[in-house]
Amino acid sequence: MTILAIDTSNYALGVALLEDNQILGEYITNLKKNHSVRIMPAIQTLMKDCERVPADLTKIVVAKGPGSYTGVRIGVTIAKTLAWTLQIPLVGISSLEILASGTGRYFEGHVSPLFDARRGQVYTALYQFQNGNLTTVEQDQLVMLADWAEKLTELSKPILFVGNDLPIHRAKIEELLGTKAIFASITEHNPRPSELALLGRDIQGEDIHSFVPNYIRLAEAEAKWLEAKGKISNG
């Protein structure tokens, strides 16, 4: 089994190859650059360096959001195209789950990965490792950071926060949670595409044509268009 993992859901771009129980290669950057221009060269470089060809792939695993609307769409489009062309399974994994899996494996508490969503909002969720397996305590959601932190005060265990956007919200988290809040090291904030591959390794493929990203909310342009058409309210 040779799995290609693709994550362009946020600023960090990552691709990895997992073969059986070995990570053959992994490529990550955290740059504000156009993923649509860089993702295919990144995949080609990784495949070449690992001496693999597309015919060797047996599954595609992609970060399906939440995150940047454009970034999520790019990754999912590439993943669907490759899976359909190669006639191999496609699996989507939460972009937040990737972060939690990469940092929380040996943490005796809850893990709250987050991405900034502007105006005091974050994309986040809550996870916990139980018997070596990552379990979801709270599903992916869009929420005001202050409301989320207040909710977490009810938990008895410490909460590990992780994500490249953490500095934006760290002061508020510390204010509301105090010593209950633990912050991951800067070396852990990039989602690891190798973790993405591992998360999707044993999951059955989804229908490629009906597979859709998890944006959680509409893109601003789409929301304005629907509002103008009277299909959604502005409240």
XYZ file of C-alpha atoms in Angstrom:
235
model
C 0.000 0.000 0.000
C 1.389 3.385 -1.072
C -0.592 6.431 0.067
C -0.201 9.989 -1.159
C -1.379 12.615 1.339
C -2.184 16.176 0.256
C -2.862 19.209 2.471
C -3.313 22.720 1.071
C -6.141 23.713 3.402
C -4.204 26.593 5.023
C -0.941 28.506 4.502
C 1.036 25.332 5.187
C 1.368 23.121 2.122
C 2.194 19.487 2.748
C 2.511 16.235 0.828
C 3.708 12.862 2.050
C 4.116 9.270 0.927
C 3.277 6.443 3.312
C 4.151 2.922 2.184
C 2.940 0.136 4.454
C 4.367 1.183 7.845
C 7.049 3.567 6.630
C 6.988 7.265 5.760
C 8.950 7.409 2.523
C 8.987 11.170 2.275
C 7.355 14.366 3.461
C 7.402 17.925 2.164
C 6.087 20.937 4.128
C 6.234 24.690 3.647
C 4.444 27.449 5.560
C 4.458 30.307 3.074
C 1.832 32.719 1.823
C 2.177 31.573 -1.767
C -0.198 30.245 -4.386
C -0.886 26.582 -3.665
C -2.384 26.055 -7.119
C 1.011 26.784 -8.679
C 3.102 24.826 -6.172
C 1.171 21.699 -5.257
C 1.758 19.613 -8.406
C 5.514 20.366 -8.546
C 5.687 19.417 -4.858
C 3.984 16.084 -5.556
C 6.195 15.436 -8.573
C 9.369 16.213 -6.599
C 8.313 13.965 -3.734
C 7.425 11.087 -6.058
C 10.692 11.434 -7.961
C 12.836 11.615 -4.829
C 11.087 8.549 -3.402
C 11.419 6.724 -6.733
C 7.710 6.149 -7.104
C 5.400 6.676 -10.080
C 1.660 7.401 -10.085
C 0.877 3.769 -10.928
C 2.396 2.770 -7.574
C -0.213 4.728 -5.606
C -3.037 2.790 -3.983
C -4.884 5.591 -2.140
C -5.133 9.390 -1.975
C -5.794 11.060 1.386
C -6.626 14.768 1.450
C -7.234 17.433 4.094
C -10.858 18.351 3.437
C -11.116 21.472 5.624
C -11.971 23.601 7.413
C -9.507 26.321 6.527
C -8.906 28.645 3.612
C -11.763 28.313 1.129
C -9.411 28.509 -1.850
C -6.769 26.299 -0.249
C -9.242 23.560 0.643
C -10.742 23.642 -2.851
C -7.315 23.325 -4.503
C -6.290 20.293 -2.460
C -9.604 18.515 -2.857
C -9.709 19.165 -6.620
C -6.198 17.750 -7.105
C -6.967 14.752 -4.896
C -10.222 13.950 -6.691
C -8.584 14.280 -10.096
C -5.716 11.960 -9.155
C -7.987 9.397 -7.520
C -10.365 9.354 -10.484
C -7.550 9.177 -13.057
C -5.706 6.401 -11.231
C -8.935 4.633 -10.212
C -7.873 4.402 -6.569
C -9.726 5.223 -3.309
C -10.043 8.778 -2.004
C -10.296 9.582 1.711
C -10.908 12.988 3.306
C -9.702 13.892 6.795
C -10.472 16.961 8.907
C -7.702 19.544 8.684
C -8.076 20.085 12.435
C -7.778 16.387 13.170
C -4.364 16.317 11.481
C -3.017 18.887 13.948
C -4.497 17.073 16.929
C -3.056 13.756 15.819
C 0.399 15.220 15.409
C 0.608 16.759 18.880
C -1.747 14.991 21.247
C -0.626 11.381 21.083
C 1.276 11.554 24.372
C -0.712 14.304 26.086
C -2.878 13.405 29.076
C -5.660 15.837 28.342
C -7.691 17.394 25.562
C -6.344 18.880 22.342
C -7.833 21.951 20.667
C -6.325 22.699 17.238
C -7.390 25.995 15.748
C -7.275 28.133 12.621
C -8.069 31.837 12.683
C -11.359 32.723 10.969
C -11.191 36.517 11.468
C -13.328 38.838 13.573
C -12.484 36.943 16.757
C -13.639 33.621 15.323
C -11.761 30.337 15.009
C -12.224 26.995 13.340
C -11.648 24.470 16.086
C -12.613 21.130 17.588
C -11.734 19.077 20.648
C -9.936 15.744 20.662
C -8.489 13.267 23.095
C -6.356 10.174 22.761
C -7.890 7.101 24.403
C -6.071 3.771 24.370
C -3.788 5.083 21.650
C -6.645 6.192 19.379
C -7.653 9.764 18.597
C -11.285 10.379 19.535
C -13.468 13.399 18.782
C -14.946 15.126 21.826
C -16.335 18.170 19.973
C -16.864 18.232 16.201
C -15.284 20.796 13.843
C -16.978 24.145 14.274
C -16.774 27.871 13.672
C -17.014 29.728 16.975
C -16.005 32.916 18.720
C -12.701 32.248 20.471
C -13.942 33.826 23.703
C -17.029 31.575 23.740
C -14.895 28.499 23.019
C -12.447 29.277 25.813
C -15.306 29.852 28.259
C -16.750 26.459 27.346
C -13.400 24.769 27.927
C -13.230 26.133 31.477
C -15.741 23.410 32.383
C -13.241 20.645 31.596
C -11.250 19.083 34.413
C -8.213 18.186 32.296
C -5.679 20.584 30.719
C -6.137 21.612 27.097
C -3.309 21.623 24.572
C -3.706 24.334 21.918
C -1.937 24.017 18.567
C -1.909 25.816 15.224
C 0.023 28.456 13.318
C -2.648 31.053 14.162
C -2.298 30.490 17.888
C -0.332 33.739 18.519
C -3.384 35.738 17.382
C -5.520 34.273 20.160
C -3.032 33.232 22.838
C -3.556 36.238 25.117
C -7.324 35.691 25.269
C -6.881 31.968 25.896
C -4.460 32.639 28.746
C -6.794 35.247 30.199
C -9.776 32.874 30.285
C -8.125 29.513 30.982
C -5.001 30.385 32.931
C -2.736 27.452 33.715
C -5.264 24.991 32.293
C -4.112 26.072 28.808
C -0.981 24.403 27.417
C 0.576 25.649 24.190
C 2.362 23.474 21.653
C 5.879 24.318 20.532
C 6.341 26.285 17.307
C 7.807 23.117 15.763
C 4.397 21.444 16.113
C 2.149 24.076 14.517
C 2.508 22.889 10.918
C 0.075 20.044 10.171
C 2.080 16.976 9.202
C 1.019 15.335 5.925
C 2.495 12.074 7.241
C -0.098 12.189 10.041
C -2.758 12.821 7.401
C -1.650 9.709 5.515
C -1.706 7.639 8.692
C -5.174 8.870 9.678
C -6.584 7.857 6.297
C -4.687 4.598 5.896
C -7.363 2.273 7.267
C -10.436 4.252 6.202
C -12.521 3.040 3.308
C -12.586 5.270 0.235
C -15.479 7.632 -0.444
C -17.405 8.164 -3.659
C -15.133 10.429 -5.684
C -17.855 12.283 -7.572
C -19.950 13.154 -4.506
C -16.964 13.955 -2.284
C -17.096 17.577 -1.092
C -14.895 19.692 1.186
C -15.949 20.738 4.679
C -15.897 24.514 4.461
C -18.160 24.895 7.548
C -19.168 28.328 6.252
C -19.720 29.726 2.788
C -17.019 31.729 1.103
C -17.727 35.452 1.545
C -18.365 35.981 -2.160
C -20.795 33.066 -2.321
C -22.604 34.221 0.818
C -23.058 37.723 -0.641
C -24.347 36.262 -3.917
C -26.906 34.100 -2.112
C -27.923 37.016 0.086
C -28.480 39.174 -2.999
C -30.653 36.402 -4.448
C -32.687 36.313 -1.251
C -31.680 32.723 -0.475
C -30.140 33.503 2.901
C -30.754 36.228 5.441
C -28.074 38.674 6.455
C -28.578 37.915 10.132
